[in-house]
mmCIF file of C-alpha atoms in Angstrom:
data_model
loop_
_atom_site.group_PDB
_atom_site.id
_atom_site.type_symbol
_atom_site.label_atom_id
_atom_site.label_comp_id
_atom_site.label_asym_id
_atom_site.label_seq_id
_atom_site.Cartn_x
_atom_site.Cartn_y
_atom_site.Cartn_z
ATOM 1 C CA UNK A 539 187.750 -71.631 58.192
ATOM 2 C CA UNK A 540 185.596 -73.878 55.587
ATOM 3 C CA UNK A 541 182.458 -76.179 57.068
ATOM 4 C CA UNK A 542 184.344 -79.433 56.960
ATOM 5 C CA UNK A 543 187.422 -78.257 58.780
ATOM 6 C CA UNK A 544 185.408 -76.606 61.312
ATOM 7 C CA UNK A 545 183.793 -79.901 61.644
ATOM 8 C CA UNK A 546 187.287 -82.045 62.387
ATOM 9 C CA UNK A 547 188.035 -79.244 65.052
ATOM 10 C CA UNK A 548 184.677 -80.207 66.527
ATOM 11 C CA UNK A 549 185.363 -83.883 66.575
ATOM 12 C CA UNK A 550 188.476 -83.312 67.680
ATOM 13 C CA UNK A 551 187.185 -80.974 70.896
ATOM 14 C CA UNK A 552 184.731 -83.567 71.665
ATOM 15 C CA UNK A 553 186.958 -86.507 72.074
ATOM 16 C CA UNK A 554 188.757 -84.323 74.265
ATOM 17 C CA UNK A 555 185.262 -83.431 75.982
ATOM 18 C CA UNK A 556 184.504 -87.564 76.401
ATOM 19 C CA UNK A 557 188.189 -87.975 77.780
ATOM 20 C CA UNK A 558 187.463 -85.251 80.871
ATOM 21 C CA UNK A 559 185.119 -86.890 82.837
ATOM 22 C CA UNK A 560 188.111 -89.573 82.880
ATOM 23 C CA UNK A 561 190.472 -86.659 83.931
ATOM 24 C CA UNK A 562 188.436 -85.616 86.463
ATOM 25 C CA UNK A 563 187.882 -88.695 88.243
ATOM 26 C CA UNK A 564 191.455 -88.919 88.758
ATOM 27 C CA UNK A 565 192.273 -87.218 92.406
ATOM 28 C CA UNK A 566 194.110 -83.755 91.863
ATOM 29 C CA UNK A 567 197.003 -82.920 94.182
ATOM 30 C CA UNK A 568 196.752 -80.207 96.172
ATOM 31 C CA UNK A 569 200.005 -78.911 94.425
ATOM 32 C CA UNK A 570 197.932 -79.009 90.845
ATOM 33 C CA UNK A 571 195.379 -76.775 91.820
ATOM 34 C CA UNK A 572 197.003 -74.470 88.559
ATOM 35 C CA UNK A 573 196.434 -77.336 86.109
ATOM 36 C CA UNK A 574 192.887 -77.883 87.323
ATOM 37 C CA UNK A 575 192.227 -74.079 86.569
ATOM 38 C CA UNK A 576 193.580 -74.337 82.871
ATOM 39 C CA UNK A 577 191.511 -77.911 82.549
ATOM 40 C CA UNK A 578 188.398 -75.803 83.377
ATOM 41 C CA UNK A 579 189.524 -73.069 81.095
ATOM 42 C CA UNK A 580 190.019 -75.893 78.219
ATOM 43 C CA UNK A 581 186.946 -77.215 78.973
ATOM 44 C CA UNK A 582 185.414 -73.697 79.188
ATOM 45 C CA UNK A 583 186.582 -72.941 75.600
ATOM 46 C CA UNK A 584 185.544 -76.496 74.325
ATOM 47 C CA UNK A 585 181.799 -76.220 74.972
ATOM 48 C CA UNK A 586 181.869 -72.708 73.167
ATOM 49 C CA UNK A 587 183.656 -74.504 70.188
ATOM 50 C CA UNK A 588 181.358 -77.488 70.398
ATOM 51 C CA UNK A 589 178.631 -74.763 70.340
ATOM 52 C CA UNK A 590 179.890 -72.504 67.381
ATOM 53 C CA UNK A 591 180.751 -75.793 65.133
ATOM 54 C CA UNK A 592 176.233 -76.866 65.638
ATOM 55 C CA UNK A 593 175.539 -73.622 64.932
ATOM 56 C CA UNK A 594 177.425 -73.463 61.614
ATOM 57 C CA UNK A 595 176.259 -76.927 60.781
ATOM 58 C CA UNK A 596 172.352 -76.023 61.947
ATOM 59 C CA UNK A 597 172.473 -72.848 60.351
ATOM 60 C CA UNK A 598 174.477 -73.026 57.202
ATOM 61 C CA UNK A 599 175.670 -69.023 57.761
ATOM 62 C CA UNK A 600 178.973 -68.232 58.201
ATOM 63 C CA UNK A 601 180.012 -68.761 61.873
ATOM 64 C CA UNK A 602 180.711 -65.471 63.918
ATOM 65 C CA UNK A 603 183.425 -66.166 66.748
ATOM 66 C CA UNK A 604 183.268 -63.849 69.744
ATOM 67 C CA UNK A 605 185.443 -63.567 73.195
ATOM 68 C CA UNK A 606 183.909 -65.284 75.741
ATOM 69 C CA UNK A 607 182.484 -62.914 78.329
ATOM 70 C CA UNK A 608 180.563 -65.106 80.804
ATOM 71 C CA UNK A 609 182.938 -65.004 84.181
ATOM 72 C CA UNK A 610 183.069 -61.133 83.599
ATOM 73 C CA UNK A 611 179.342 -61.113 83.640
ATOM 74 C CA UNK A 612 178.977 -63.331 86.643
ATOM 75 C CA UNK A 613 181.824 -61.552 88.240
ATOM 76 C CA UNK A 614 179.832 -58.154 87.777
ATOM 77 C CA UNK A 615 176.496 -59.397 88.256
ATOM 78 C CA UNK A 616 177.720 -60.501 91.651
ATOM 79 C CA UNK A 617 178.772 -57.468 92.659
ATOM 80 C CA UNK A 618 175.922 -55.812 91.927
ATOM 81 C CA UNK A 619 173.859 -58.253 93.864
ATOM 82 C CA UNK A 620 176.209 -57.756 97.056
ATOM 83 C CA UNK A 621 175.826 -53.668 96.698
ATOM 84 C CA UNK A 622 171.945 -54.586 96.974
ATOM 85 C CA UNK A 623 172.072 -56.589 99.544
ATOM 86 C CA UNK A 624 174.163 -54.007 100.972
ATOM 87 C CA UNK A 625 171.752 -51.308 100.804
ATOM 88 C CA UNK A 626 169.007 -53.333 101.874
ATOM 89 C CA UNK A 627 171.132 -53.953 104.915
ATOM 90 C CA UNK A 628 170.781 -50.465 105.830
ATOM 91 C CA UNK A 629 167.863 -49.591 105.076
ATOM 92 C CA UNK A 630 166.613 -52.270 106.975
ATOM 93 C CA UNK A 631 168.536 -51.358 109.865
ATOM 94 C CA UNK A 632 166.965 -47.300 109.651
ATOM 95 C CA UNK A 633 163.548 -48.650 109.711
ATOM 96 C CA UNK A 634 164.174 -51.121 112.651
ATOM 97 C CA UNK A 635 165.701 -47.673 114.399
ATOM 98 C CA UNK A 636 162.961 -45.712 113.384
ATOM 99 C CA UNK A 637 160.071 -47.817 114.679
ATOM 100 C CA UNK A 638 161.899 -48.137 117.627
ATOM 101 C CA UNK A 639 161.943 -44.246 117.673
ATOM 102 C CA UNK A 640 158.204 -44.418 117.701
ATOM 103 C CA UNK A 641 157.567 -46.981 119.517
ATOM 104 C CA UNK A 642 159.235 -45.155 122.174
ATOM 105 C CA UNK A 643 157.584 -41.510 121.314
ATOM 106 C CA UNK A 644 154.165 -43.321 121.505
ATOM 107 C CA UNK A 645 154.883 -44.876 124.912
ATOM 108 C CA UNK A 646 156.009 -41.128 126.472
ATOM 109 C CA UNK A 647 152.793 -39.792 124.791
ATOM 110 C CA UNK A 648 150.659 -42.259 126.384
ATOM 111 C CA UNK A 649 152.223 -42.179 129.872
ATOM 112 C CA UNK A 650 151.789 -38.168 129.806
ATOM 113 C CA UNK A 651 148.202 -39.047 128.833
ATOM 114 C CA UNK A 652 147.699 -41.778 131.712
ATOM 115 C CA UNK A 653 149.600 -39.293 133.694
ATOM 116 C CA UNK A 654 147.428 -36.195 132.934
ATOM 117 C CA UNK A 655 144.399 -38.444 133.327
ATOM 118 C CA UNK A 656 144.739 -39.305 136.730
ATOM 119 C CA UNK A 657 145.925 -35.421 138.032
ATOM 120 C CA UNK A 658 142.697 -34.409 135.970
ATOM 121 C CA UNK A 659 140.723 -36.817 138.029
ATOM 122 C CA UNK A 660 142.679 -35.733 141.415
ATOM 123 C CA UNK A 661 141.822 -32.223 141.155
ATOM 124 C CA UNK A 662 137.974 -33.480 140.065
ATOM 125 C CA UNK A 663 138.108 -35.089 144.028
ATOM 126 C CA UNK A 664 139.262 -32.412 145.424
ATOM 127 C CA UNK A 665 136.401 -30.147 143.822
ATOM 128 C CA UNK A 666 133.827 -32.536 144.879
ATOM 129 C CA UNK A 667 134.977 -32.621 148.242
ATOM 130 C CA UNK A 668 133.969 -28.645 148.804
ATOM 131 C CA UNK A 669 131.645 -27.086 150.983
ATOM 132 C CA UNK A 670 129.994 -23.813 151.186
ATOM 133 C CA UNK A 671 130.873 -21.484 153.764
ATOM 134 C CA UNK A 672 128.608 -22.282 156.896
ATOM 135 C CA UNK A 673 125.881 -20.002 157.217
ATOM 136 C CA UNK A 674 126.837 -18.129 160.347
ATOM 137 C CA UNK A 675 130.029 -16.998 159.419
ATOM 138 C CA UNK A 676 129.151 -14.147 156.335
ATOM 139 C CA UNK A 677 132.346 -13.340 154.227
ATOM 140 C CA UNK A 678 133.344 -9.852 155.325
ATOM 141 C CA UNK A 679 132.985 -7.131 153.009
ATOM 142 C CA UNK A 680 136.194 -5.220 153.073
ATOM 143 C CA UNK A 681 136.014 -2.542 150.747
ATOM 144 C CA UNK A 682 132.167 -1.536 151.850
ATOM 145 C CA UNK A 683 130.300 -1.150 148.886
ATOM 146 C CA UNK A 684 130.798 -1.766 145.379
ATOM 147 C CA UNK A 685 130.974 0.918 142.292
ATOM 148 C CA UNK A 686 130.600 -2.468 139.297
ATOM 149 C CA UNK A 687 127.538 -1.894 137.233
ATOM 150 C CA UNK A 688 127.834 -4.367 134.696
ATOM 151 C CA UNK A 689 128.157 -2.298 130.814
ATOM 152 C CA UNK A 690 125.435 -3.832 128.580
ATOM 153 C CA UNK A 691 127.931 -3.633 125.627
ATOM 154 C CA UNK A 692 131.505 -4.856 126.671
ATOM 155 C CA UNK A 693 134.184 -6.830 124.779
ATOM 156 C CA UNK A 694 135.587 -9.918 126.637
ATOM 157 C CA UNK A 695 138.940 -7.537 126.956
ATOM 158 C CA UNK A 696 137.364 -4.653 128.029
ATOM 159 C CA UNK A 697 135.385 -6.928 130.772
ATOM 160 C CA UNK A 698 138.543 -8.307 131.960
ATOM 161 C CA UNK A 699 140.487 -5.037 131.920
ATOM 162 C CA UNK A 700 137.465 -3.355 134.322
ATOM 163 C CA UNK A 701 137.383 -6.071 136.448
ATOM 164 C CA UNK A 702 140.928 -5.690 137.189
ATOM 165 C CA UNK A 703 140.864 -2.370 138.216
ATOM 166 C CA UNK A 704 138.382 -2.735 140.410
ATOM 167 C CA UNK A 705 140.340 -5.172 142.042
ATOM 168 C CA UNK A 706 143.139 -3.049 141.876
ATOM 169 C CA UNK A 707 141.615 -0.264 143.694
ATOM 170 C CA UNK A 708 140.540 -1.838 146.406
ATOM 171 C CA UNK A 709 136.833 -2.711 145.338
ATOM 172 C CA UNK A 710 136.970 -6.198 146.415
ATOM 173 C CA UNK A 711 133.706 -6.711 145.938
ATOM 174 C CA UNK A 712 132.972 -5.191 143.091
ATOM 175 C CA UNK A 713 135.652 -6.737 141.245
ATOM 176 C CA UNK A 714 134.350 -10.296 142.819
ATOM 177 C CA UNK A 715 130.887 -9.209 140.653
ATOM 178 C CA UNK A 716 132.878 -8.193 137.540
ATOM 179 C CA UNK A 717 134.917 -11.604 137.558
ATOM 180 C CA UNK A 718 131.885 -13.915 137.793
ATOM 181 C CA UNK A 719 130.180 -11.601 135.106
ATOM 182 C CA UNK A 720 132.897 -12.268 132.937
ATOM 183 C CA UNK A 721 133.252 -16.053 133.704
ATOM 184 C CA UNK A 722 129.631 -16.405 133.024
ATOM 185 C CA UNK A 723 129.503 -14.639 130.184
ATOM 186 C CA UNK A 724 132.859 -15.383 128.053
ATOM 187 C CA UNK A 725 133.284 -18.946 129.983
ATOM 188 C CA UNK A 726 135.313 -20.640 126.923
ATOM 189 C CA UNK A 727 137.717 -17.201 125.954
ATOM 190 C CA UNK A 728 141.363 -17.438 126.738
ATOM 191 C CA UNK A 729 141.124 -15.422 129.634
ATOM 192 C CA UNK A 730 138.321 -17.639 131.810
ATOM 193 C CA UNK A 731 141.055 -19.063 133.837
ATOM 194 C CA UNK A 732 142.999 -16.544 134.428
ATOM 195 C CA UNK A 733 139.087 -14.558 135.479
ATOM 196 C CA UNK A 734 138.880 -17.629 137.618
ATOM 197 C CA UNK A 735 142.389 -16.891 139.924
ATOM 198 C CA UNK A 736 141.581 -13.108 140.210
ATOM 199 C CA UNK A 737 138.145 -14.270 141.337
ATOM 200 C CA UNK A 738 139.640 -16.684 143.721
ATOM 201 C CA UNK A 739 142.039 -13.588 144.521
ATOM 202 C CA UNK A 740 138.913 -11.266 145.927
ATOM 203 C CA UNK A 741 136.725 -14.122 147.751
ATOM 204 C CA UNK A 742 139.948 -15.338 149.647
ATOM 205 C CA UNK A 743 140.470 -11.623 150.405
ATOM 206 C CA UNK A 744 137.282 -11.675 151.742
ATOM 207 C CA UNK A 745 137.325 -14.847 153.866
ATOM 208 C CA UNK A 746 135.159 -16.970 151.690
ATOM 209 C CA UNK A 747 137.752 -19.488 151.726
ATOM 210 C CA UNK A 748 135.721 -22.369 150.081
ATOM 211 C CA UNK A 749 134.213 -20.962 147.314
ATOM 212 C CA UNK A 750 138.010 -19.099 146.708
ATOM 213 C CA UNK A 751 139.189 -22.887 145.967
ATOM 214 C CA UNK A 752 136.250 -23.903 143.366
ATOM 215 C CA UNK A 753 137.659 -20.724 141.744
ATOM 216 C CA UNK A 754 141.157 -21.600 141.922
ATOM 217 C CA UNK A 755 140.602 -25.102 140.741
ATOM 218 C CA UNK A 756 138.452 -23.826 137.825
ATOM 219 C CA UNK A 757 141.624 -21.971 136.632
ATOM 220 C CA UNK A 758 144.558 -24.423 137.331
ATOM 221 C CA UNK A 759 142.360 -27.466 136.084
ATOM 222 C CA UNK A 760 145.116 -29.205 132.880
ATOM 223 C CA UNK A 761 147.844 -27.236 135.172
ATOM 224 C CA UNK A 762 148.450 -24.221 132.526
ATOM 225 C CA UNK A 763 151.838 -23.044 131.912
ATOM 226 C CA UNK A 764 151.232 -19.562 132.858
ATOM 227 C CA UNK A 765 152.704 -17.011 135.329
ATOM 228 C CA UNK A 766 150.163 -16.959 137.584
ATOM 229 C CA UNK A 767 149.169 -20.591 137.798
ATOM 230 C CA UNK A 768 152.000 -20.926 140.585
ATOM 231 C CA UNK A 769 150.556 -18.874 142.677
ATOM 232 C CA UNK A 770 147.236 -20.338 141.966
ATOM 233 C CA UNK A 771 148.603 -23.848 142.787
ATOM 234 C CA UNK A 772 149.672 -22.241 146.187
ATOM 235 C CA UNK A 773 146.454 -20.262 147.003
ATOM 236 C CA UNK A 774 144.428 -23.183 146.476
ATOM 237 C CA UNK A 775 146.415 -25.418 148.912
ATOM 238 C CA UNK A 776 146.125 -22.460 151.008
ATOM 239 C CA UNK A 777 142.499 -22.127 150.998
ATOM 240 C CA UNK A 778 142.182 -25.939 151.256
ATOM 241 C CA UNK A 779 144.080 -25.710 154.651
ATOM 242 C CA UNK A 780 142.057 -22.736 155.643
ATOM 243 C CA UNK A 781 138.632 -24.765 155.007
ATOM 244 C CA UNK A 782 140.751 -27.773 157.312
ATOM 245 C CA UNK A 783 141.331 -30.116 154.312
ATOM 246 C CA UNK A 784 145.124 -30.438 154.745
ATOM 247 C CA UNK A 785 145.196 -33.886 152.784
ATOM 248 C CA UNK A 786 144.093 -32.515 149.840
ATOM 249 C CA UNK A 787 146.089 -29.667 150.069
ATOM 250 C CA UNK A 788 149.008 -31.906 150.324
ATOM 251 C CA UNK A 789 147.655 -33.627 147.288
ATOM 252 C CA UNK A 790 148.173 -30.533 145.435
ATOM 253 C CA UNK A 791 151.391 -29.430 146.992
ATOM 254 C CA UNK A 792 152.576 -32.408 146.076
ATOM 255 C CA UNK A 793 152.441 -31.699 142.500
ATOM 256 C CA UNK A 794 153.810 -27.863 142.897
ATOM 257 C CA UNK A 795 157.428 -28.578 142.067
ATOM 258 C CA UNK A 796 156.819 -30.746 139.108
ATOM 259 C CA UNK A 797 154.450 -28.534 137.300
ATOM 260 C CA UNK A 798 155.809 -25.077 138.198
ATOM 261 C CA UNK A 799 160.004 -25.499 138.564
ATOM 262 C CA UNK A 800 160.376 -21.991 137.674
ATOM 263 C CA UNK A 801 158.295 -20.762 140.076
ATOM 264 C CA UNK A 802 159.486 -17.917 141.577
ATOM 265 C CA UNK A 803 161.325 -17.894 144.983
ATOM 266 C CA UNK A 804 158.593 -15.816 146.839
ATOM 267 C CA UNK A 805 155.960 -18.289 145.527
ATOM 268 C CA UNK A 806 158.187 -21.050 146.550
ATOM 269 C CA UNK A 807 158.763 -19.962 149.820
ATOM 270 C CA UNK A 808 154.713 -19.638 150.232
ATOM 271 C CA UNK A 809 154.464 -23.669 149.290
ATOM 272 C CA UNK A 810 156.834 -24.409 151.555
ATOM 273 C CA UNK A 811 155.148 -22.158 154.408
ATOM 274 C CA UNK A 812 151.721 -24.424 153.021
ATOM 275 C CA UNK A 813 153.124 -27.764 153.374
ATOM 276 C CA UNK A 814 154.343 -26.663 156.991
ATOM 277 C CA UNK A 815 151.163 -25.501 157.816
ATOM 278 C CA UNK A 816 149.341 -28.429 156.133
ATOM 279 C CA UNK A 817 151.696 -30.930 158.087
ATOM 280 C CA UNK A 818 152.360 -32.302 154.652
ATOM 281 C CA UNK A 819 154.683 -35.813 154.730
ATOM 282 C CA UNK A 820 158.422 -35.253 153.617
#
């Protein structure tokens, strides 16, 4: 295709092009919706026409004619822009899910905190509230002597393990010795609270009923998940009853089934025998 005919297809297009304005003003029926598709089309292919004939006449080169690929592009571009939005949709929607996730997990953790707080400061009463043993009434000493001589070179196990058999056979007193020794001297080790029950163990067993519950609450204080803080729990309310402080031995009763559900039944059967003889509410 030469320049100049080039050129008379371009005047040709545009006249065309000036006579569609005219077109379109002119209502469409319904019924011609086809005819309006293939007047875009025409009109589609004109401006490319209109555009290849300036080139050639701007350019002087030879001009290069190639399929029109524009609604294919926009088609695809689309689509790619909907399988965005798409994805943003959902992620979007994981992160709303997963703050909500947290949000919740941080209002449990501070509840149990609140929560812990306040039993922390419950027990702290209840330690305040103690009294010595009156003066008049000397704990009993049941097993009549004592064979604990403190070792001057003893591991924190090897403490614990003596004291235990003293307890064990009998030497009430002499285990009472060895626990405080090893409370006083290993005070922050693992075993300290455990030392504290078995000390509570040998002054109750003695009748010192009041300074038996400092012990006990020294070794249940943060409520530890242990086998023997059950009976602990118990032993305390029972020495709180014994010392005539039923309310707080309520108080701690009252939090026996919630911290220790699997409890076993004999230790069970103790709180309830407590909370009887506490007079404890229903």
């Amino acid at each position: 295709m030469t320049l100049r005919r080039l050129a008379l297809a371009s005047a040709a297009v545009l006249t065309l092009v000036s006579a569609a304005p005219a077109l379109a003003q002119t209502p469409i029926d319904p019924l011609d919706a086809r005819d309006a598709r293939r007047l875009d089309r025409m009109e589609q292919v004109m401006r490319e026409l209109r555009s290849i004939v300036f080139q050639g006449r701007d350019s002087g080169k030879p001009v290069v004619v190639q399929p029109a690929e524009t609604d294919y592009q926009l088609q695809e571009l689309t689509r790619r822009i909907a399988d965005l939005e798409q994805a943003l949709t959902r992620v979007n929607g994981q992160l709303e899910t997963t703050n909500h996730d947290l949000e919740l997990v941080k209002r449990d953790a501070e509840a149990v905190k609140r929560d812990n707080k306040a039993l922390a400061d419950r027990l702290g009463g209840v330690e305040q509230r103690q009294v010595a043993p009156a003066p008049d009434t000397p704990a009993p000493d049941l097993a009549g002597g004592s064979a604990y001589a403190a070792a001057p070179v003893q591991t924190a196990s090897e403490a614990f393990t003596a004291a235990r058999q003293l307890m064990l056979g009998g030497d009430y007193t002499g285990a009472e010795e060895a626990f405080r020794d090893y409370v006083g001297r290993y005070e922050d080790s693992a075993k300290a609270p455990e030392a504290r029950y078995w000390l509570g163990k040998t002054l109750a067993a003695r009748g010192a009923n009041a300074d038996a519950a400092q012990a006990y609450i020294g070794a249940i204080r943060g409520w530890p998940a242990t086998a023997w803080a059950p009976d602990a729990t118990v032993e305390l309310a029972r020495s709180l009853v014994a010392i005539k402080k039923p309310t707080d031995a309520c108080q701690i009763l009252g939090e026996f089934d919630r911290r220790y559900p699997k409890a076993t039944a004999a230790v069970k059967d103790r709180a309830t025998a407590a909370r009887t003889q506490a007079k404890c509410a229903v």
